[in-house]
Short mmCIF file of C-alpha atoms and ligand atoms in Angstrom, two decimals:
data_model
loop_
_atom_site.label_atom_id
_atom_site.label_comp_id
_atom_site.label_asym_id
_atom_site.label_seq_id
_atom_site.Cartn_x
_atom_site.Cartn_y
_atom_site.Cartn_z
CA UNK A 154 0.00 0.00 0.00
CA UNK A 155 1.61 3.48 -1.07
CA UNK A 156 2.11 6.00 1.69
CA UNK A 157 -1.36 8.22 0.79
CA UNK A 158 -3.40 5.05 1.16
CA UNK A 159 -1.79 4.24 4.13
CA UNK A 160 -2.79 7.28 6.29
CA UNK A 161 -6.65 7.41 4.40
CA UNK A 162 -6.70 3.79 6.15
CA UNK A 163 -4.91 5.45 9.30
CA UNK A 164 -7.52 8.36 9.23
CA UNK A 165 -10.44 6.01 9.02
CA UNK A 166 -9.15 3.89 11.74
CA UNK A 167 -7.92 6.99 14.29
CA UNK A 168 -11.44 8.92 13.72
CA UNK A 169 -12.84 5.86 15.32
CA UNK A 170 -10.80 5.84 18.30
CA UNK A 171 -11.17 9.13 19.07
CA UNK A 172 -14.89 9.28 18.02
CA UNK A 173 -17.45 9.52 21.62
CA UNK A 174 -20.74 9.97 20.98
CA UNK A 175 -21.17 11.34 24.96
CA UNK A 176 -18.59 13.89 24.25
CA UNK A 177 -20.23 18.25 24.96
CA UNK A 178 -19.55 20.28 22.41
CA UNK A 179 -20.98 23.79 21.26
CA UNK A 180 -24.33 22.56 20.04
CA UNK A 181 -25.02 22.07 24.11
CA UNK A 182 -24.18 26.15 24.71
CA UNK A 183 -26.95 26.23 22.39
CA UNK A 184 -30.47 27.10 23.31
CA UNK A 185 -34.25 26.77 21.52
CA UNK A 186 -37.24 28.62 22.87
CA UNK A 187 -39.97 26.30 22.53
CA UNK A 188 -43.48 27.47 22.00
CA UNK A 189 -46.20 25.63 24.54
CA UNK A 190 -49.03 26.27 21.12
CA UNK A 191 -46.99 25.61 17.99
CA UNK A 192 -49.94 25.24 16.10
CA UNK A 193 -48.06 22.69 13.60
CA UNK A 194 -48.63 19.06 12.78
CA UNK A 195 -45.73 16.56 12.16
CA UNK A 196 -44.96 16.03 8.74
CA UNK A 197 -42.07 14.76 6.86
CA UNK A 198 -42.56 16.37 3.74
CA UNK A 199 -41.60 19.41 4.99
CA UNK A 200 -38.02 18.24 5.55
CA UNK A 201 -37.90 17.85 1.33
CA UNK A 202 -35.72 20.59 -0.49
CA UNK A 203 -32.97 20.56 -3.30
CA UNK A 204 -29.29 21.48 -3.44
CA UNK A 205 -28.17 22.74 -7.08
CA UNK A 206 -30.62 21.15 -8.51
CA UNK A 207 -31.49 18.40 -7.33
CA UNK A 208 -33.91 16.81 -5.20
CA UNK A 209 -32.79 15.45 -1.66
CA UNK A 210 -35.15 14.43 1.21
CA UNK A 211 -33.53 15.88 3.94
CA UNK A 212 -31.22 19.28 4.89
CA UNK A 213 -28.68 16.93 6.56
CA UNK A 214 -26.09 15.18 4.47
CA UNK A 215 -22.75 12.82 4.60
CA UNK A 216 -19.98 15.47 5.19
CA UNK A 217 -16.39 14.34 3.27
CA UNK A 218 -14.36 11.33 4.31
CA UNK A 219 -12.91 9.08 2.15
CA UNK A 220 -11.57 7.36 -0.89
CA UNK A 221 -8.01 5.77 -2.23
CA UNK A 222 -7.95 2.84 -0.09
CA UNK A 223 -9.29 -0.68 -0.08
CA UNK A 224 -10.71 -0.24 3.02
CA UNK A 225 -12.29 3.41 1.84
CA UNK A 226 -14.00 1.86 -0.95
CA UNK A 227 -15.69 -0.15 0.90
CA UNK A 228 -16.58 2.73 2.99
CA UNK A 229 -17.43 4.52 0.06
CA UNK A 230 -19.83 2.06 -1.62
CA UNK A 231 -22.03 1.59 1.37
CA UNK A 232 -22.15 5.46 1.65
CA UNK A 233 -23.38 5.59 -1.44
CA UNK A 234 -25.68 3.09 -0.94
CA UNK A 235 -26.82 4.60 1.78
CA UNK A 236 -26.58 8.34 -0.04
CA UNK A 237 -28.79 6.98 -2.90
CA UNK A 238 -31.75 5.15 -1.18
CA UNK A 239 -32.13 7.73 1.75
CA UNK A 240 -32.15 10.44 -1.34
CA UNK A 241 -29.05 12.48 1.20
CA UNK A 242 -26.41 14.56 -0.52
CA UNK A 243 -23.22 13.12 -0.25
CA UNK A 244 -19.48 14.70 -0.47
CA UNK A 245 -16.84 12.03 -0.94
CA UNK A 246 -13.66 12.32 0.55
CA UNK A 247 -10.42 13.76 -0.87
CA UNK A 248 -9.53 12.87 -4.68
CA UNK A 249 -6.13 14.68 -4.90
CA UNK A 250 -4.80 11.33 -4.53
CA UNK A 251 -5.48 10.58 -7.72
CA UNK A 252 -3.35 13.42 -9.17
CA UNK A 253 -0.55 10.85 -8.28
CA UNK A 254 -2.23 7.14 -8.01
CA UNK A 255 -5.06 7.34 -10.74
CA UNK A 256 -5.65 3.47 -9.59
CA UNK A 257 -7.34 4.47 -6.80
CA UNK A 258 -10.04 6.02 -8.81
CA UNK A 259 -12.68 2.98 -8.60
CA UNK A 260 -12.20 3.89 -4.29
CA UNK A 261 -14.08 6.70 -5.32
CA UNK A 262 -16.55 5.86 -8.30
CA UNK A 263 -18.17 3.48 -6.25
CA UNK A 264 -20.40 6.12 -4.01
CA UNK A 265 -21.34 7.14 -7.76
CA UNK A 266 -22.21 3.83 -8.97
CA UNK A 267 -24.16 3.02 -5.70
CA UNK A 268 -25.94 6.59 -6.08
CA UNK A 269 -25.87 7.49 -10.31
CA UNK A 270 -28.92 10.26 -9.73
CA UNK A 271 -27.51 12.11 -6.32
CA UNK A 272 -26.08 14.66 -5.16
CA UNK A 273 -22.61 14.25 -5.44
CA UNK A 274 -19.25 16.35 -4.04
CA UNK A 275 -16.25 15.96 -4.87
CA UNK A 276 -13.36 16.85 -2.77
CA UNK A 277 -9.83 18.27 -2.93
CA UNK A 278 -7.44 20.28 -1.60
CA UNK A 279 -6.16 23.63 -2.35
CA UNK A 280 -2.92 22.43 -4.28
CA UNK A 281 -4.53 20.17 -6.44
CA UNK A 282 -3.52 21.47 -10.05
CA UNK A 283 -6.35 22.87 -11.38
CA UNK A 284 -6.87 21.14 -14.81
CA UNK A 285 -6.56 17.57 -12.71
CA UNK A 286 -9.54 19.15 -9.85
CA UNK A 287 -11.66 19.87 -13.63
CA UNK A 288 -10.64 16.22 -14.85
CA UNK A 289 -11.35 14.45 -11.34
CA UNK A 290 -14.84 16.60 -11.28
CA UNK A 291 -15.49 14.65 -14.92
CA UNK A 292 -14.39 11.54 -13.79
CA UNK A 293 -16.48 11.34 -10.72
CA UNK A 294 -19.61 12.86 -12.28
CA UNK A 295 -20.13 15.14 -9.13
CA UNK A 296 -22.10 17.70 -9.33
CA UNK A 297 -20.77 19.98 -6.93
CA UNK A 298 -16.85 20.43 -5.56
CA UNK A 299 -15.33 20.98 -1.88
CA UNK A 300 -12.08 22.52 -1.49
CA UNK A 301 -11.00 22.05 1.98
CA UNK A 302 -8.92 24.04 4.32
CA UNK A 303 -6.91 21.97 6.68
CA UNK A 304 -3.93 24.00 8.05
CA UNK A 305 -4.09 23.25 11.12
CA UNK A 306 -4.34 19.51 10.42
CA UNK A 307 -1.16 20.25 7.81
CA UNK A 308 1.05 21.75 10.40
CA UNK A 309 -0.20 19.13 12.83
CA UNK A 310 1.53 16.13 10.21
CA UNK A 311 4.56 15.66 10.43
CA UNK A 312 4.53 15.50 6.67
CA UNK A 313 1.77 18.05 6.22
CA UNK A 314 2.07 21.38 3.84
CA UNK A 315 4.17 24.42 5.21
CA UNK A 316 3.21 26.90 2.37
CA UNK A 317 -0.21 27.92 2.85
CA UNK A 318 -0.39 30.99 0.03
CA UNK A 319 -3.95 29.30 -1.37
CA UNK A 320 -6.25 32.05 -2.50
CA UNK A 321 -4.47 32.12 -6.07
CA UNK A 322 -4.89 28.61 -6.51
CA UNK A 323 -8.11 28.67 -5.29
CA UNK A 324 -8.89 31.24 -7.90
CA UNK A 325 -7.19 28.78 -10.51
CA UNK A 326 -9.65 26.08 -9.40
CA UNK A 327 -12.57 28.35 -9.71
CA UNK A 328 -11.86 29.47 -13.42
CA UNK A 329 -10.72 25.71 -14.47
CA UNK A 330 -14.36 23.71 -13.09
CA UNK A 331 -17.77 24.40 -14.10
CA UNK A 332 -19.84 23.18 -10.85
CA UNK A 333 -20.21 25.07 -7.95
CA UNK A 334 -17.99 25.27 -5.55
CA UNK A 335 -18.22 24.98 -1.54
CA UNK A 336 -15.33 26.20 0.55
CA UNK A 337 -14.81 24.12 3.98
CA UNK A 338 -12.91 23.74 6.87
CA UNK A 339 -12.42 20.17 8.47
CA UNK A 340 -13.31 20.67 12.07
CA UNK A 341 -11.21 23.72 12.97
CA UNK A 342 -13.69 26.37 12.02
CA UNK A 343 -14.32 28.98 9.05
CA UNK A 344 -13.59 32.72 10.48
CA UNK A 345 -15.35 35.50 9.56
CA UNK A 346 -12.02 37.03 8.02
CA UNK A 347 -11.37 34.07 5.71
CA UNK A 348 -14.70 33.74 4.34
CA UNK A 349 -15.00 37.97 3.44
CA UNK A 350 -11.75 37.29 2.21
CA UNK A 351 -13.29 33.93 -0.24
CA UNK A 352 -15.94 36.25 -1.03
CA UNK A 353 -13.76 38.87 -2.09
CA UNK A 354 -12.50 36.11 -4.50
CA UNK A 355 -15.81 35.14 -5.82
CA UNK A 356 -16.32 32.22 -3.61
CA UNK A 357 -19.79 31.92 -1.85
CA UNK A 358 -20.84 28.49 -0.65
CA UNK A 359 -19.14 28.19 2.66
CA UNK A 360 -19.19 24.74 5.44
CA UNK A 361 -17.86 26.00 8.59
CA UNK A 362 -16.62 22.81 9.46
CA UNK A 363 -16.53 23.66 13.23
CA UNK A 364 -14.72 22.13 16.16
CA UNK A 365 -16.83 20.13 18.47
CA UNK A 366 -16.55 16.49 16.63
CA UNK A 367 -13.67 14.97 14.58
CA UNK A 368 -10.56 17.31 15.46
CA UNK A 369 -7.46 16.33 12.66
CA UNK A 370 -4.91 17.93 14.97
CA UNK A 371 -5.48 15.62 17.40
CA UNK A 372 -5.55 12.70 15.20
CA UNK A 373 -2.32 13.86 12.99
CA UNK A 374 -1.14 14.67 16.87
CA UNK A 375 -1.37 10.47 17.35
CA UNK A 376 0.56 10.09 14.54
CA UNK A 377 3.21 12.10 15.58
CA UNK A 378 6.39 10.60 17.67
CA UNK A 379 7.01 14.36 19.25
CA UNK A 380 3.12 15.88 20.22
CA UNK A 381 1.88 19.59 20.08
CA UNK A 382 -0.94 19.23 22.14
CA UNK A 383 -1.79 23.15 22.26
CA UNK A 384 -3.04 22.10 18.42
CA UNK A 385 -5.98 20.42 19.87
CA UNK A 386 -8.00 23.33 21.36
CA UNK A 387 -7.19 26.20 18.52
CA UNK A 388 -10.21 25.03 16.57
CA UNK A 389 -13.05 27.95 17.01
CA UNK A 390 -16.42 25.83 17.80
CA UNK A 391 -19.21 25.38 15.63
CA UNK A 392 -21.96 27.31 17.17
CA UNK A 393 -19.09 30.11 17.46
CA UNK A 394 -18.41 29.84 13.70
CA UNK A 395 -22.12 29.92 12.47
CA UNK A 396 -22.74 32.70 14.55
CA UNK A 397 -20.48 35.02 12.84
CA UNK A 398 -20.82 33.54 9.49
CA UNK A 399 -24.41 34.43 9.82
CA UNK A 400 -24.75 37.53 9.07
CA UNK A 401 -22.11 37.44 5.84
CA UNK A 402 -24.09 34.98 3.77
CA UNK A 403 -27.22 32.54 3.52
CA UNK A 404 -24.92 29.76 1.82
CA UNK A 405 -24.36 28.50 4.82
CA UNK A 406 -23.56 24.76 5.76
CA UNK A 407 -23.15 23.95 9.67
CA UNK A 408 -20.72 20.77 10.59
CA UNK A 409 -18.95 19.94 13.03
CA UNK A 410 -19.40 17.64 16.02
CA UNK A 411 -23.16 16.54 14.72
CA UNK A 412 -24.33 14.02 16.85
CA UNK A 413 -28.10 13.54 16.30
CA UNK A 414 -31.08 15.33 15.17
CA UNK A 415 -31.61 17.67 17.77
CA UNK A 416 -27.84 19.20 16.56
CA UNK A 417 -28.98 18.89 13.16
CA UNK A 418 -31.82 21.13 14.30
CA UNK A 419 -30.01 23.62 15.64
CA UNK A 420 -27.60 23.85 12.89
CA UNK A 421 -30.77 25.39 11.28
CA UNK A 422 -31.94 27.62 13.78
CA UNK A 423 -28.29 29.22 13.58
CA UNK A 424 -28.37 29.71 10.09
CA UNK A 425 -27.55 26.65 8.07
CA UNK A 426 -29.20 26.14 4.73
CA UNK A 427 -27.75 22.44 5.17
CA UNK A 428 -25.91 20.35 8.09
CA UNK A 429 -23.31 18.36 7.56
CA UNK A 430 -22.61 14.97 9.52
CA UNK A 431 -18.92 12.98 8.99
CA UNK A 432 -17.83 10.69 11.77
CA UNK A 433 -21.21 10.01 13.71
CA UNK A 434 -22.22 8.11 10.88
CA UNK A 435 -19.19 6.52 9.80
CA UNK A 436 -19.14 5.30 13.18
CA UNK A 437 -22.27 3.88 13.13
CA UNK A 438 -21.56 2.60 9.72
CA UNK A 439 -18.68 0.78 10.84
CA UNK A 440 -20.58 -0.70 14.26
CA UNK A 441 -23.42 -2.08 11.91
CA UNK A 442 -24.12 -1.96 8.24
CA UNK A 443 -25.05 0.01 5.53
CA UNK A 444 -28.67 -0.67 6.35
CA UNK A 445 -28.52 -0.05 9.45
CA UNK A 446 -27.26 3.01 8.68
CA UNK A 447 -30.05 4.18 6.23
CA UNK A 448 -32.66 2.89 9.07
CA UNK A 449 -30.59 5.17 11.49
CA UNK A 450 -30.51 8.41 8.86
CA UNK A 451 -34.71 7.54 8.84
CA UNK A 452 -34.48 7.79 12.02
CA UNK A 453 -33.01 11.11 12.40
CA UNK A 454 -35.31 11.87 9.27
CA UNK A 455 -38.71 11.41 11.64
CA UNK A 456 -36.86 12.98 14.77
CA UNK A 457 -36.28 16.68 12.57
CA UNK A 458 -39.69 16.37 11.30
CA UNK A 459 -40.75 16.26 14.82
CA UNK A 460 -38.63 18.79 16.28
CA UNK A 461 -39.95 21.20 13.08
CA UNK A 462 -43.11 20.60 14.55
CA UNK A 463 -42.10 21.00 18.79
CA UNK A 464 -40.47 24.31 17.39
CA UNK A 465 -43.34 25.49 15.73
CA UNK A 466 -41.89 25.73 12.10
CA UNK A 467 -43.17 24.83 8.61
CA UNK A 468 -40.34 26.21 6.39
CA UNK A 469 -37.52 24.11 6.20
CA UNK A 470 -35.88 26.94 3.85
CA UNK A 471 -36.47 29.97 6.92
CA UNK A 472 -36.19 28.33 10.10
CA UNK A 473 -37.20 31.09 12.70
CA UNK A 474 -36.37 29.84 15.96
CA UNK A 475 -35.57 32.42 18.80
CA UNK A 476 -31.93 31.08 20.00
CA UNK A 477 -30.44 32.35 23.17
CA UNK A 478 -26.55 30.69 24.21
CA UNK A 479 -25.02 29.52 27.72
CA UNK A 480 -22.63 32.84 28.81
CA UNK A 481 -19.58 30.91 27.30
CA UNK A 482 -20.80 31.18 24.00
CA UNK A 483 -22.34 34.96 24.76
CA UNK A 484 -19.25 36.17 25.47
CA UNK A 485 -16.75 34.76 22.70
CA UNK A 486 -19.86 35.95 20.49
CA UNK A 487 -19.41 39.12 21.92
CA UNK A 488 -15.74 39.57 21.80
CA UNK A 489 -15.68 38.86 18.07
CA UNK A 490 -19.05 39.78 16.69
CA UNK A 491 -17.88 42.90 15.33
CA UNK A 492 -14.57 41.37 13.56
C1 LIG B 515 -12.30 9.59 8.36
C2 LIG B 515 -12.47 11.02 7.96
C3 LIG B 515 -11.83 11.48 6.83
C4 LIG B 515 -12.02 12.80 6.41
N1 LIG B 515 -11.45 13.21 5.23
C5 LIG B 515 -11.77 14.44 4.74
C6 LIG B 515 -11.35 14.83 3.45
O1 LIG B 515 -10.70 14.07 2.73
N2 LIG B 515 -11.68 16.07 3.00
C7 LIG B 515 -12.42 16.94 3.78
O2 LIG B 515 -12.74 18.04 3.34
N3 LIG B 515 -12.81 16.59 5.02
C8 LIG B 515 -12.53 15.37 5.50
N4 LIG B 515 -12.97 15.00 6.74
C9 LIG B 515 -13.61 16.04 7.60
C10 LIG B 515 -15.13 16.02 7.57
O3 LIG B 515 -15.65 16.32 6.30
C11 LIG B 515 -15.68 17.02 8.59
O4 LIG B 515 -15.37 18.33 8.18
C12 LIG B 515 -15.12 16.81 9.99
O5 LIG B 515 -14.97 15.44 10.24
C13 LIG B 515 -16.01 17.40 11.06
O6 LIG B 515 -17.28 16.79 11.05
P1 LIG B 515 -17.69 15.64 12.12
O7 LIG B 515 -17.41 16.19 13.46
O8 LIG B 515 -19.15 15.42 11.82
O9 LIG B 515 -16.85 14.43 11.82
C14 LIG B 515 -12.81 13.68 7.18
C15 LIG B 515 -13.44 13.20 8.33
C16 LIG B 515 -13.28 11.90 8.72
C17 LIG B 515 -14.01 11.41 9.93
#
């Protein structure tokens, strides 16, 4: 197995150790005021929209993980399995691999075979030459593109990136593919800074990817003979990141650390046009099965529809929920509201 395969396999394998389901994160600081007379019925339609054009059944969807391993593909075909009959958007993991081990390409295809009318994302990173990010778009028939930013996983690795001048290439990526794009983070949290700065550029789909859940520096931390352990805690939390990505656009996506409905839920209320879940169901994928895994994502599917209904709401596109935050989250609001 080459070196890149290697640590996807390592990544799949570390996510799980560190993965706990019990764990408080930012979606707790978060509050919903709950009407006594919501005057609403339950009703799972109401959780049906579309995402560039096409239709999905839900606002939630399978955040990026894998691909360009054995073990990914097999990861990869059940999420697509999964993906397809649930009718969820799906974003597959990282394809620059296959700038440099076009073999691995099948890891990949297979969440696209499983799924051929979906929602589909591909996924790179901000170095991938942009004429291979157009060709891998082709390739993998997605219909959309994530370009992640990861440097505080990079400096984390011990064999992670050191230049991080990306806005030109980003640009380069922009001009070269003709899907839309979505810039995200990978659990250490989109600032407000970065993303005027992306919109500056043109960008203007944006996943906050917000510590709470999977953190990368502490897994490329594991993988490290000398640690940095101050890496852990520099990720700014999810709540934190939607609430100040709020106000500068309503391409929003909230991830981060979603471990059920309810967080789904609030992901909404705090301005998320869709909610991205990673580990917690790669987790549960890997405890069960695939179908256990699309029973589970019904699951969640009836528990939103019912909390749309506790909450009072019947628009799934303007979910108006009066929100109010434990003093932790108040205050770091606060502090950096006006940044
Ligand atoms: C095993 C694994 C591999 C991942 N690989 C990628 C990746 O290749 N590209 C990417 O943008 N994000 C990747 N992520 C990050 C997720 O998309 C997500 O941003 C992050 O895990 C936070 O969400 P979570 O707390 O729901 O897991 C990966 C996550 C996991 C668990």
């Amino acid at each position: 197995m080459s070196q890149r395969s290697t640590r996807k396999e390592e990544h799949l394998a570390l996510t799980q150790m560190f993965f706990n389901a019990e764990k408080s994160n930012s979606f707790d600081q978060v509050h919903l005021l709950r009407p006594a007379l919501p005057e609403t019925a339950v009703d799972r339609s109401l959780l049906q929209t579309n995402w560039f054009g096409k239709p999905l059944s839900a606002p939630f969807f399978i955040n990026a993980m894998t691909g360009g391993s054995e073990k990914s593909k097999q990861v990869n075909k059940a999420l697509g399995y999964v993906a397809g009959k649930a009718k969820l958007a799906m974003a597959l993991g990282s394809a620059s691999i296959l700038t440099k081990e076009a073999d691995q390409l099948d890891s990949f295809y297979v969440a696209r075979a499983e799924n051929p009318d979906g929602l589909l994302f591909a996924n790179v990173n901000p170095l991938t030459p942009a004429d291979s990010v157009k060709e891998i778009v082709k390739e993998l028939a997605a219909d959309a593109l994530q370009i992640h930013l990861n440097v505080a996983q990079e400096i984390a690795m011990p064999e992670g990136d050191r230049d991080f001048r990306w806005l030109e290439r980003l640009k380069e990526i922009r001009d070269a593919v003709d899907v839309p794009i979505v810039i995200k983070e990978v659990g250490s949290g989109l600032d407000p800074i970065s993303i005027r700065q992306l919109q500056a550029a043109g960008f203007d789909w944006f996943d906050i990817g917000g510590a709470g859940g999977t953190n990368f520096s502490q897994i490329e931390n594991s993988r490290r003979s000398s640690q940095l352990p101050y890496l852990n805690d520099l990720g700014l939390s999810t709540a934190l990141a939607a609430l100040l990505a709020r106000p500068l656009t309503d391409k929003l996506i909230v991830s981060g650390g979603v471990r059920n409905a309810l967080d789904v839920f609030k992901g909404l209320a705090l301005g998320g046009k869709f909610v991205g879940v990673a580990n917690c169901f790669l987790h549960f994928l890997l405890q069960h099965d695939q179908e256990a895994l699309y029973l589970e994502v019904e699951s969640w599917k009836d528990q939103l529809a019912g909390l749309l209904a506790l909450y009072g709401q019947t628009d799934l596109e303007h979910v108006q929920v009066p929100v109010y935050f434990d003093s932790e989250l108040k205050n770091y609001y606060e502090q950096l509201k006006q940044l």
